[in-house]
Amino acid sequence: MNNFSFSNSVKIIFGKGSIAKIAEEIPADARVLMTYGGGSIKKNGVYEQVKKAMEGRELFEFGGIEPNPHFETCMKAVELCKKEKIDFLLSVGGGSVLDGTKLIAAAQFVEGDPWGILVEGKQPSNALPIGVVLTLPATGSEMNSGAVITKDATKEKRDFNSRLVLPKFSVLDPETTYSLPPRQIGNGVVDTFVHVAEQYLTYPVGAKVQDRFAESILSVLVEEGPQALKTPEDYEVRSNLMWASTWALNGWISKGVPEDWATHMIGHEITALYGLDHGQTLAIVLPGVLSVMRGEKGAKIMQMGERVFGVSEGDEASRIEQSIAKLEAFFVSMGVKTRLSDYGLAEDCIEPVVKRLADRGAVLGENKTITPEKVREILKARV
Ligand code: NZQ
Ligand code: ZN
């Protein structure tokens, strides 16, 4: 196991009815801006629950944060924060609303153009405190310090990390996820699966606690994911999926082990250029990364195959092959298609992705061996 340090200060408030507790977590005199997306919270009763919980408090609203949140939209919210002297942000929605809120929290505290946080590694000197009501289990953003933002004008999708934007608290009420459409259930399960894969399907370092933890998250997804599609209002199923996605990316399973993240970096470019959902891009790319990089990842692919999918027959090459096939079949069973052509994309979509990564000097993977040429090979195998 490699050396590491770990701390995570986010307070999790889990379970049905928990939205009622948010006011206790927010200073009584705070001027709060509630941020939300395209309106799902107004259809599933979450908006009313938040308003009720915040009765008598200074509550402002900013809606319209898009999936793959736009930098431009977030900057409008920053203006509102300055105008109304907002000193607390309450993110109500999925990962996109929360990521946008993290940028809003930090943008006032960075010198010059806030886009510098995303592309130049500028760090904010401070951030507004954030509270969260999560309605879509997927990103882990509710318990991590990352955010992924898209600049609409240039179609760039980039990320930043700052401990200053770690939420103060996150409310996870599984009942809020009953209203998710099948497409978002599938995307969320795939995203969670791939977060684990990025931190687990690398090479062995003898980190047994992290490995078994990662495998337990994957096993829960395989067990409960299809069930969520079949019986959407099953509280136990939704609870397990929600908790699984938080743990998949709250920093814990990455401690003391190598990390990959190539699938995410390639996927972000596909979303930025062609508009596919985050989860859809991951379902396309991960099987390709595993297949092309099997020389480096073989031992862990086989370990996952055996412990998560029960692959125990055949020689090494056959076990790796079977394991990747089972993983891809699982994504398909969640209703998430795994080929570029399934989304109307042909081979000519590949070069722009490769060029963007090459222009940025990106060399990806746990061993920094996924060069732009390898990205081309990976994507050619995914048409
Ligand atoms: O906008 P509204 O109307 O709220 O609708 C949303 C949106 O259309 C809808 N939705 C959310 N909760 C719902 C619901 N519909 C019905 N019932 C509910 N309970 O779902 C749609 C997608 O929402 P979005 O927030 O975009 O999805 P997700 O949570 O998957 O977030 C994806 C974004 O997170 C980034 C991705 O790149 C993408 O931009 N990521 C952030 C990470 C992080 N901060 O750590 C890590 C991830 O790898 C990921 O990259
Ligand atoms: Zn992701």
CSV table of C-alpha atoms and ligand atoms in Angstrom, one decimal:
chain,number,residue,atom,x,y,z
A,1,MET,CA,0.0,0.0,0.0
A,2,ASN,CA,1.3,3.5,-0.8
A,3,ASN,CA,1.5,6.3,1.8
A,4,PHE,CA,-1.5,8.5,2.2
A,5,SER,CA,-3.3,11.0,4.3
A,6,PHE,CA,-7.1,11.2,4.5
A,7,SER,CA,-9.6,13.5,5.9
A,8,ASN,CA,-13.2,14.3,4.8
A,9,SER,CA,-15.2,16.9,6.8
A,10,VAL,CA,-18.5,16.6,5.0
A,11,LYS,CA,-21.5,16.0,7.4
A,12,ILE,CA,-23.8,13.4,5.8
A,13,ILE,CA,-27.5,13.5,6.8
A,14,PHE,CA,-29.0,10.4,5.4
A,15,GLY,CA,-32.5,9.0,5.1
A,16,LYS,CA,-36.2,9.8,4.4
A,17,GLY,CA,-37.5,13.1,5.8
A,18,SER,CA,-34.0,14.5,6.2
A,19,ILE,CA,-34.6,17.6,4.1
A,20,ALA,CA,-36.6,18.9,7.1
A,21,LYS,CA,-33.3,19.2,9.0
A,22,ILE,CA,-31.4,21.6,6.8
A,23,ALA,CA,-32.3,24.8,8.6
A,24,GLU,CA,-30.4,23.4,11.7
A,25,GLU,CA,-27.3,23.3,9.6
A,26,ILE,CA,-27.4,26.8,8.3
A,27,PRO,CA,-26.6,29.9,10.4
A,28,ALA,CA,-29.9,31.6,11.4
A,29,ASP,CA,-28.9,35.0,10.0
A,30,ALA,CA,-27.5,33.6,6.7
A,31,ARG,CA,-28.5,35.1,3.4
A,32,VAL,CA,-29.0,31.9,1.5
A,33,LEU,CA,-29.1,31.3,-2.3
A,34,MET,CA,-30.8,28.1,-3.3
A,35,THR,CA,-29.4,26.8,-6.6
A,36,TYR,CA,-31.2,24.3,-8.8
A,37,GLY,CA,-31.5,22.9,-12.3
A,38,GLY,CA,-34.1,22.7,-15.0
A,39,GLY,CA,-37.1,22.2,-12.8
A,40,SER,CA,-37.1,18.5,-11.7
A,41,ILE,CA,-37.2,19.6,-8.1
A,42,LYS,CA,-40.5,21.4,-8.7
A,43,LYS,CA,-42.1,18.2,-10.1
A,44,ASN,CA,-41.0,15.8,-7.4
A,45,GLY,CA,-41.8,17.8,-4.3
A,46,VAL,CA,-38.2,18.5,-3.3
A,47,TYR,CA,-38.6,22.2,-3.9
A,48,GLU,CA,-41.6,22.4,-1.5
A,49,GLN,CA,-39.7,20.4,1.1
A,50,VAL,CA,-36.8,22.8,1.0
A,51,LYS,CA,-39.0,25.9,1.1
A,52,LYS,CA,-40.9,24.5,4.1
A,53,ALA,CA,-37.7,23.6,5.9
A,54,MET,CA,-36.3,27.1,5.3
A,55,GLU,CA,-39.5,29.0,6.3
A,56,GLY,CA,-38.7,32.3,7.9
A,57,ARG,CA,-35.1,32.4,6.5
A,58,GLU,CA,-33.6,34.8,4.0
A,59,LEU,CA,-33.9,32.6,0.9
A,60,PHE,CA,-33.0,33.6,-2.6
A,61,GLU,CA,-33.3,31.4,-5.7
A,62,PHE,CA,-31.2,30.8,-8.8
A,63,GLY,CA,-32.6,28.1,-11.2
A,64,GLY,CA,-31.6,26.9,-14.7
A,65,ILE,CA,-28.2,25.3,-14.0
A,66,GLU,CA,-27.8,22.9,-16.9
A,67,PRO,CA,-26.6,19.3,-17.0
A,68,ASN,CA,-22.9,19.7,-17.6
A,69,PRO,CA,-23.2,23.1,-15.9
A,70,HIS,CA,-22.2,26.1,-18.0
A,71,PHE,CA,-19.5,28.5,-16.8
A,72,GLU,CA,-21.6,31.3,-18.3
A,73,THR,CA,-24.7,30.5,-16.2
A,74,CYS,CA,-22.7,30.2,-13.0
A,75,MET,CA,-21.2,33.7,-13.6
A,76,LYS,CA,-24.8,35.1,-13.6
A,77,ALA,CA,-25.3,33.5,-10.2
A,78,VAL,CA,-22.1,35.1,-9.0
A,79,GLU,CA,-23.5,38.5,-9.9
A,80,LEU,CA,-26.7,37.7,-8.0
A,81,CYS,CA,-24.6,36.7,-5.0
A,82,LYS,CA,-22.7,40.0,-5.0
A,83,LYS,CA,-25.9,42.0,-5.5
A,84,GLU,CA,-27.8,40.3,-2.7
A,85,LYS,CA,-24.8,39.8,-0.4
A,86,ILE,CA,-25.3,36.0,-0.3
A,87,ASP,CA,-23.3,34.2,2.4
A,88,PHE,CA,-24.5,30.6,2.1
A,89,LEU,CA,-25.3,28.5,-1.0
A,90,LEU,CA,-27.8,25.6,-0.9
A,91,SER,CA,-27.5,23.3,-3.9
A,92,VAL,CA,-30.7,21.3,-4.6
A,93,GLY,CA,-30.4,18.8,-7.4
A,94,GLY,CA,-27.9,16.5,-9.1
A,95,GLY,CA,-24.2,16.7,-9.6
A,96,SER,CA,-24.4,19.4,-12.2
A,97,VAL,CA,-26.2,21.8,-9.9
A,98,LEU,CA,-23.7,21.1,-7.2
A,99,ASP,CA,-20.7,21.4,-9.4
A,100,GLY,CA,-22.0,24.7,-10.7
A,101,THR,CA,-22.6,25.8,-7.1
A,102,LYS,CA,-19.0,24.9,-6.2
A,103,LEU,CA,-17.8,27.3,-8.9
A,104,ILE,CA,-20.2,30.0,-7.8
A,105,ALA,CA,-18.9,29.6,-4.3
A,106,ALA,CA,-15.3,30.0,-5.3
A,107,ALA,CA,-15.5,32.4,-8.3
A,108,GLN,CA,-15.7,35.6,-6.2
A,109,PHE,CA,-12.5,34.7,-4.5
A,110,VAL,CA,-10.1,34.2,-7.4
A,111,GLU,CA,-8.1,37.0,-9.0
A,112,GLY,CA,-9.0,37.8,-12.6
A,113,ASP,CA,-11.1,35.6,-14.8
A,114,PRO,CA,-12.6,32.7,-12.8
A,115,TRP,CA,-12.1,30.4,-15.8
A,116,GLY,CA,-8.5,30.4,-14.6
A,117,ILE,CA,-9.6,28.0,-11.8
A,118,LEU,CA,-10.5,25.5,-14.5
A,119,VAL,CA,-7.7,25.8,-16.9
A,120,GLU,CA,-4.7,27.5,-15.1
A,121,GLY,CA,-5.0,25.8,-11.8
A,122,LYS,CA,-5.7,29.1,-10.0
A,123,GLN,CA,-6.8,28.5,-6.5
A,124,PRO,CA,-9.5,30.6,-4.8
A,125,SER,CA,-8.5,32.3,-1.6
A,126,ASN,CA,-11.9,31.5,0.0
A,127,ALA,CA,-15.3,30.2,-0.9
A,128,LEU,CA,-18.9,30.6,0.3
A,129,PRO,CA,-20.1,27.7,2.4
A,130,ILE,CA,-22.2,25.1,0.6
A,131,GLY,CA,-25.1,22.9,1.8
A,132,VAL,CA,-26.5,20.2,-0.4
A,133,VAL,CA,-29.7,18.4,-1.0
A,134,LEU,CA,-28.8,15.7,-3.5
A,135,THR,CA,-31.4,14.2,-5.9
A,136,LEU,CA,-29.3,12.1,-8.2
A,137,PRO,CA,-26.7,9.5,-6.9
A,138,ALA,CA,-23.8,9.4,-9.3
A,139,THR,CA,-21.0,11.9,-9.0
A,140,GLY,CA,-19.9,11.8,-5.4
A,141,SER,CA,-19.7,15.6,-5.6
A,142,GLU,CA,-21.8,15.7,-2.3
A,143,MET,CA,-18.7,14.4,-0.4
A,144,ASN,CA,-15.8,15.6,-2.5
A,145,SER,CA,-13.9,18.7,-3.4
A,146,GLY,CA,-14.2,18.5,-7.2
A,147,ALA,CA,-16.3,20.1,-9.8
A,148,VAL,CA,-16.6,19.7,-13.6
A,149,ILE,CA,-17.7,22.8,-15.6
A,150,THR,CA,-18.3,23.4,-19.3
A,151,LYS,CA,-17.6,26.7,-21.1
A,152,ASP,CA,-20.4,26.8,-23.6
A,153,ALA,CA,-18.7,29.4,-25.9
A,154,THR,CA,-15.7,27.1,-26.6
A,155,LYS,CA,-17.2,23.7,-25.7
A,156,GLU,CA,-14.5,23.0,-23.2
A,157,LYS,CA,-15.3,20.7,-20.3
A,158,ARG,CA,-12.7,21.1,-17.5
A,159,ASP,CA,-12.5,20.3,-13.7
A,160,PHE,CA,-11.1,21.9,-10.6
A,161,ASN,CA,-10.5,20.8,-7.1
A,162,SER,CA,-10.4,22.8,-3.9
A,163,ARG,CA,-11.0,21.8,-0.3
A,164,LEU,CA,-12.7,25.2,0.2
A,165,VAL,CA,-15.7,23.9,-1.8
A,166,LEU,CA,-16.2,20.7,0.2
A,167,PRO,CA,-19.9,20.9,1.3
A,168,LYS,CA,-20.6,21.7,4.9
A,169,PHE,CA,-23.4,19.1,4.9
A,170,SER,CA,-25.1,16.9,2.4
A,171,VAL,CA,-28.6,15.6,2.8
A,172,LEU,CA,-29.2,12.3,1.1
A,173,ASP,CA,-32.8,11.3,1.0
A,174,PRO,CA,-33.2,8.2,-1.2
A,175,GLU,CA,-36.9,9.1,-1.7
A,176,THR,CA,-35.9,12.1,-3.8
A,177,THR,CA,-34.4,9.7,-6.4
A,178,TYR,CA,-37.7,7.9,-7.1
A,179,SER,CA,-38.6,10.4,-9.8
A,180,LEU,CA,-35.4,9.8,-11.8
A,181,PRO,CA,-36.0,8.7,-15.4
A,182,PRO,CA,-34.5,5.4,-16.4
A,183,ARG,CA,-31.8,7.2,-18.4
A,184,GLN,CA,-30.5,9.0,-15.3
A,185,ILE,CA,-30.7,5.8,-13.2
A,186,GLY,CA,-28.5,4.1,-15.7
A,187,ASN,CA,-26.1,7.0,-16.1
A,188,GLY,CA,-25.8,7.2,-12.3
A,189,VAL,CA,-25.0,3.5,-11.9
A,190,VAL,CA,-22.5,3.6,-14.7
A,191,ASP,CA,-20.8,6.8,-13.4
A,192,THR,CA,-20.5,5.2,-10.0
A,193,PHE,CA,-19.1,2.0,-11.4
A,194,VAL,CA,-16.5,3.9,-13.5
A,195,HIS,CA,-15.5,6.0,-10.5
A,196,VAL,CA,-14.6,2.8,-8.7
A,197,ALA,CA,-12.9,1.4,-11.8
A,198,GLU,CA,-10.7,4.5,-12.1
A,199,GLN,CA,-9.3,3.9,-8.6
A,200,TYR,CA,-9.3,0.1,-8.6
A,201,LEU,CA,-8.6,-1.3,-12.1
A,202,THR,CA,-5.0,-0.3,-12.2
A,203,TYR,CA,-2.2,-2.6,-10.8
A,204,PRO,CA,-2.1,-4.4,-7.4
A,205,VAL,CA,-0.3,-2.7,-4.5
A,206,GLY,CA,-1.6,-5.0,-1.8
A,207,ALA,CA,-4.2,-2.6,-0.5
A,208,LYS,CA,-6.7,-5.2,0.6
A,209,VAL,CA,-9.1,-2.9,2.5
A,210,GLN,CA,-9.4,-0.5,-0.5
A,211,ASP,CA,-9.8,-3.4,-2.9
A,212,ARG,CA,-12.5,-5.1,-0.9
A,213,PHE,CA,-14.2,-1.8,-0.4
A,214,ALA,CA,-14.2,-1.1,-4.1
A,215,GLU,CA,-15.4,-4.6,-4.9
A,216,SER,CA,-18.3,-4.2,-2.4
A,217,ILE,CA,-19.4,-1.0,-4.1
A,218,LEU,CA,-19.3,-2.7,-7.5
A,219,SER,CA,-21.2,-5.7,-6.2
A,220,VAL,CA,-23.9,-3.5,-4.7
A,221,LEU,CA,-24.3,-1.8,-8.1
A,222,VAL,CA,-24.6,-5.1,-10.0
A,223,GLU,CA,-27.1,-6.3,-7.5
A,224,GLU,CA,-29.2,-3.1,-7.0
A,225,GLY,CA,-28.8,-1.2,-10.3
A,226,PRO,CA,-31.1,-3.4,-12.4
A,227,GLN,CA,-33.5,-3.6,-9.5
A,228,ALA,CA,-33.9,0.2,-9.4
A,229,LEU,CA,-35.0,0.1,-13.0
A,230,LYS,CA,-37.6,-2.7,-12.2
A,231,THR,CA,-39.0,-1.3,-9.0
A,232,PRO,CA,-38.2,2.4,-8.9
A,233,GLU,CA,-39.8,3.1,-5.5
A,234,ASP,CA,-37.9,0.5,-3.5
A,235,TYR,CA,-36.4,2.4,-0.6
A,236,GLU,CA,-33.8,-0.2,0.3
A,237,VAL,CA,-32.5,-0.4,-3.3
A,238,ARG,CA,-32.3,3.4,-3.6
A,239,SER,CA,-30.6,3.8,-0.3
A,240,ASN,CA,-27.9,1.3,-1.2
A,241,LEU,CA,-27.3,3.0,-4.6
A,242,MET,CA,-27.2,6.4,-3.0
A,243,TRP,CA,-24.7,5.4,-0.4
A,244,ALA,CA,-22.6,3.5,-2.9
A,245,SER,CA,-22.2,6.5,-5.2
A,246,THR,CA,-21.1,8.7,-2.3
A,247,TRP,CA,-18.4,6.3,-1.3
A,248,ALA,CA,-17.2,5.6,-4.8
A,249,LEU,CA,-15.8,9.2,-5.0
A,250,ASN,CA,-15.4,10.6,-1.5
A,251,GLY,CA,-11.6,10.1,-1.6
A,252,TRP,CA,-11.5,7.0,0.5
A,253,ILE,CA,-11.0,4.1,-2.0
A,254,SER,CA,-8.3,6.1,-3.8
A,255,LYS,CA,-6.1,6.3,-0.8
A,256,GLY,CA,-2.8,4.4,-1.0
A,257,VAL,CA,-3.5,3.0,-4.5
A,258,PRO,CA,-2.7,4.2,-8.0
A,259,GLU,CA,-5.4,6.0,-10.0
A,260,ASP,CA,-6.2,6.0,-13.7
A,261,TRP,CA,-9.0,8.6,-14.8
A,262,ALA,CA,-8.3,8.1,-18.5
A,263,THR,CA,-11.9,7.1,-19.1
A,264,HIS,CA,-13.1,10.3,-17.6
A,265,MET,CA,-10.7,12.5,-19.4
A,266,ILE,CA,-11.6,10.9,-22.8
A,267,GLY,CA,-15.3,10.9,-21.9
A,268,HIS,CA,-15.3,14.6,-21.0
A,269,GLU,CA,-14.0,15.5,-24.5
A,270,ILE,CA,-16.8,13.4,-26.1
A,271,THR,CA,-19.4,15.2,-24.0
A,272,ALA,CA,-17.9,18.6,-24.8
A,273,LEU,CA,-17.7,18.0,-28.5
A,274,TYR,CA,-20.8,15.8,-29.2
A,275,GLY,CA,-23.1,16.4,-26.2
A,276,LEU,CA,-23.4,12.8,-24.9
A,277,ASP,CA,-24.3,12.4,-21.2
A,278,HIS,CA,-21.4,11.9,-18.9
A,279,GLY,CA,-22.5,8.3,-18.0
A,280,GLN,CA,-23.0,7.4,-21.7
A,281,THR,CA,-19.4,8.4,-22.6
A,282,LEU,CA,-18.0,6.3,-19.8
A,283,ALA,CA,-19.9,3.3,-20.9
A,284,ILE,CA,-18.4,3.6,-24.3
A,285,VAL,CA,-14.8,4.3,-23.2
A,286,LEU,CA,-14.1,2.1,-20.2
A,287,PRO,CA,-14.4,-1.3,-22.1
A,288,GLY,CA,-12.0,0.1,-24.6
A,289,VAL,CA,-9.5,1.3,-22.0
A,290,LEU,CA,-9.5,-2.1,-20.3
A,291,SER,CA,-9.2,-4.0,-23.5
A,292,VAL,CA,-6.3,-1.9,-25.0
A,293,MET,CA,-4.5,-1.6,-21.6
A,294,ARG,CA,-5.0,-5.2,-20.5
A,295,GLY,CA,-1.2,-5.7,-20.5
A,296,GLU,CA,-0.9,-3.3,-17.5
A,297,LYS,CA,-4.3,-3.9,-16.0
A,298,GLY,CA,-4.8,-7.6,-16.4
A,299,ALA,CA,-4.3,-8.7,-12.8
A,300,LYS,CA,-6.9,-6.3,-11.5
A,301,ILE,CA,-9.3,-7.0,-14.3
A,302,MET,CA,-9.2,-10.7,-13.4
A,303,GLN,CA,-9.6,-9.9,-9.7
A,304,MET,CA,-12.7,-7.9,-10.5
A,305,GLY,CA,-14.0,-10.6,-12.8
A,306,GLU,CA,-13.7,-13.2,-10.2
A,307,ARG,CA,-15.0,-11.3,-7.2
A,308,VAL,CA,-17.7,-9.2,-8.8
A,309,PHE,CA,-18.8,-11.1,-11.8
A,310,GLY,CA,-17.9,-14.7,-10.8
A,311,VAL,CA,-15.5,-15.3,-13.7
A,312,SER,CA,-13.3,-18.2,-12.6
A,313,GLU,CA,-12.8,-20.4,-15.6
A,314,GLY,CA,-10.3,-20.3,-18.4
A,315,ASP,CA,-6.7,-19.1,-18.9
A,316,GLU,CA,-5.6,-15.5,-18.2
A,317,ALA,CA,-6.5,-14.1,-21.6
A,318,SER,CA,-9.9,-15.7,-21.6
A,319,ARG,CA,-10.7,-14.5,-18.1
A,320,ILE,CA,-9.8,-10.9,-19.0
A,321,GLU,CA,-12.0,-11.2,-22.1
A,322,GLN,CA,-14.9,-12.6,-20.1
A,323,SER,CA,-14.6,-10.0,-17.4
A,324,ILE,CA,-14.6,-7.0,-19.8
A,325,ALA,CA,-17.6,-8.6,-21.6
A,326,LYS,CA,-19.6,-9.0,-18.4
A,327,LEU,CA,-18.8,-5.4,-17.4
A,328,GLU,CA,-20.0,-4.1,-20.8
A,329,ALA,CA,-23.1,-6.4,-20.6
A,330,PHE,CA,-23.9,-4.9,-17.2
A,331,PHE,CA,-23.8,-1.3,-18.6
A,332,VAL,CA,-26.2,-2.5,-21.4
A,333,SER,CA,-28.5,-4.1,-18.8
A,334,MET,CA,-28.7,-0.6,-17.2
A,335,GLY,CA,-30.0,0.8,-20.5
A,336,VAL,CA,-26.7,2.6,-21.3
A,337,LYS,CA,-25.4,1.8,-24.7
A,338,THR,CA,-21.7,1.2,-25.1
A,339,ARG,CA,-20.8,2.0,-28.7
A,340,LEU,CA,-20.1,5.4,-30.4
A,341,SER,CA,-22.4,4.3,-33.3
A,342,ASP,CA,-25.3,3.8,-30.8
A,343,TYR,CA,-25.3,7.5,-30.4
A,344,GLY,CA,-25.0,8.3,-34.1
A,345,LEU,CA,-21.3,8.9,-34.0
A,346,ALA,CA,-18.9,7.4,-36.7
A,347,GLU,CA,-15.1,7.0,-36.9
A,348,ASP,CA,-14.7,10.6,-37.9
A,349,CYS,CA,-15.6,11.7,-34.4
A,350,ILE,CA,-12.4,10.3,-33.0
A,351,GLU,CA,-9.7,12.7,-34.4
A,352,PRO,CA,-11.1,15.9,-32.8
A,353,VAL,CA,-11.0,14.1,-29.4
A,354,VAL,CA,-7.4,12.9,-29.9
A,355,LYS,CA,-6.3,16.4,-31.1
A,356,ARG,CA,-7.7,18.1,-28.0
A,357,LEU,CA,-5.9,15.8,-25.7
A,358,ALA,CA,-2.7,16.0,-27.7
A,359,ASP,CA,-2.9,19.8,-27.8
A,360,ARG,CA,-3.1,19.8,-24.0
A,361,GLY,CA,-0.1,17.4,-23.8
A,362,ALA,CA,-2.3,14.9,-22.0
A,363,VAL,CA,-0.7,11.6,-21.2
A,364,LEU,CA,-3.2,9.5,-19.2
A,365,GLY,CA,-3.5,6.4,-17.1
A,366,GLU,CA,-1.9,5.2,-13.9
A,367,ASN,CA,1.4,4.6,-15.6
A,368,LYS,CA,1.1,7.7,-18.0
A,369,THR,CA,1.2,5.3,-20.9
A,370,ILE,CA,-2.2,6.3,-22.5
A,371,THR,CA,-0.9,8.6,-25.2
A,372,PRO,CA,-3.1,10.4,-27.8
A,373,GLU,CA,-2.2,7.4,-30.1
A,374,LYS,CA,-3.5,5.0,-27.6
A,375,VAL,CA,-6.7,7.1,-27.2
A,376,ARG,CA,-7.2,6.8,-31.0
A,377,GLU,CA,-6.7,3.0,-30.7
A,378,ILE,CA,-9.2,2.8,-27.8
A,379,LEU,CA,-11.9,4.8,-29.5
A,380,LYS,CA,-11.4,3.0,-32.9
A,381,ALA,CA,-12.3,-0.2,-31.0
A,382,ARG,CA,-15.5,1.5,-29.7
A,383,VAL,CA,-17.2,2.6,-33.0
B,1,NZQ,O1,-31.9,20.0,-14.1
B,1,NZQ,P1,-33.0,19.2,-13.5
B,1,NZQ,O2,-34.3,19.6,-13.9
B,1,NZQ,O3,-32.9,19.1,-12.0
B,1,NZQ,O4,-32.9,17.7,-14.1
B,1,NZQ,C1,-31.8,16.8,-14.0
B,1,NZQ,C2,-31.0,16.7,-15.2
B,1,NZQ,O5,-31.8,16.9,-16.4
B,1,NZQ,C3,-32.3,15.4,-13.7
B,1,NZQ,N1,-32.6,15.1,-12.3
B,1,NZQ,C4,-31.8,15.2,-11.3
B,1,NZQ,N2,-32.4,14.7,-10.2
B,1,NZQ,C5,-33.6,14.3,-10.6
B,1,NZQ,C6,-33.7,14.5,-11.9
B,1,NZQ,N3,-34.8,14.2,-12.6
B,1,NZQ,C7,-35.9,13.6,-11.9
B,1,NZQ,N4,-35.8,13.3,-10.6
B,1,NZQ,C8,-34.7,13.6,-9.9
B,1,NZQ,N5,-34.6,13.3,-8.6
B,1,NZQ,O6,-31.2,14.6,-14.2
B,1,NZQ,C9,-30.6,15.3,-15.3
B,1,NZQ,C10,-29.1,15.1,-15.1
B,1,NZQ,O7,-28.6,15.8,-13.9
B,1,NZQ,P2,-27.1,16.0,-13.7
B,1,NZQ,O8,-27.0,16.8,-12.4
B,1,NZQ,O9,-26.4,16.6,-14.9
B,1,NZQ,O10,-26.5,14.5,-13.5
B,1,NZQ,P3,-25.3,14.0,-12.6
B,1,NZQ,O11,-25.6,14.0,-11.2
B,1,NZQ,O12,-25.0,12.7,-13.3
B,1,NZQ,O13,-24.1,15.0,-12.9
B,1,NZQ,C11,-23.3,15.0,-14.1
B,1,NZQ,C12,-22.3,16.0,-14.0
B,1,NZQ,O14,-21.3,15.8,-13.0
B,1,NZQ,C13,-20.0,15.8,-13.5
B,1,NZQ,C14,-20.2,15.3,-14.9
B,1,NZQ,O15,-19.1,15.6,-15.7
B,1,NZQ,C15,-21.5,16.1,-15.3
B,1,NZQ,O16,-21.1,17.4,-15.7
B,1,NZQ,N6,-19.2,15.0,-12.6
B,1,NZQ,C16,-18.8,15.5,-11.4
B,1,NZQ,C17,-17.9,14.9,-10.6
B,1,NZQ,C18,-17.5,15.5,-9.3
B,1,NZQ,N7,-17.9,16.7,-9.0
B,1,NZQ,O17,-16.8,14.9,-8.5
B,1,NZQ,C19,-17.4,13.6,-10.9
B,1,NZQ,C20,-18.0,12.9,-12.0
B,1,NZQ,O18,-17.1,12.1,-12.6
B,1,NZQ,C21,-18.6,13.7,-13.1
B,1,NZQ,O19,-17.6,14.0,-14.0
B,2,ZN,ZN,-17.9,10.5,-13.4
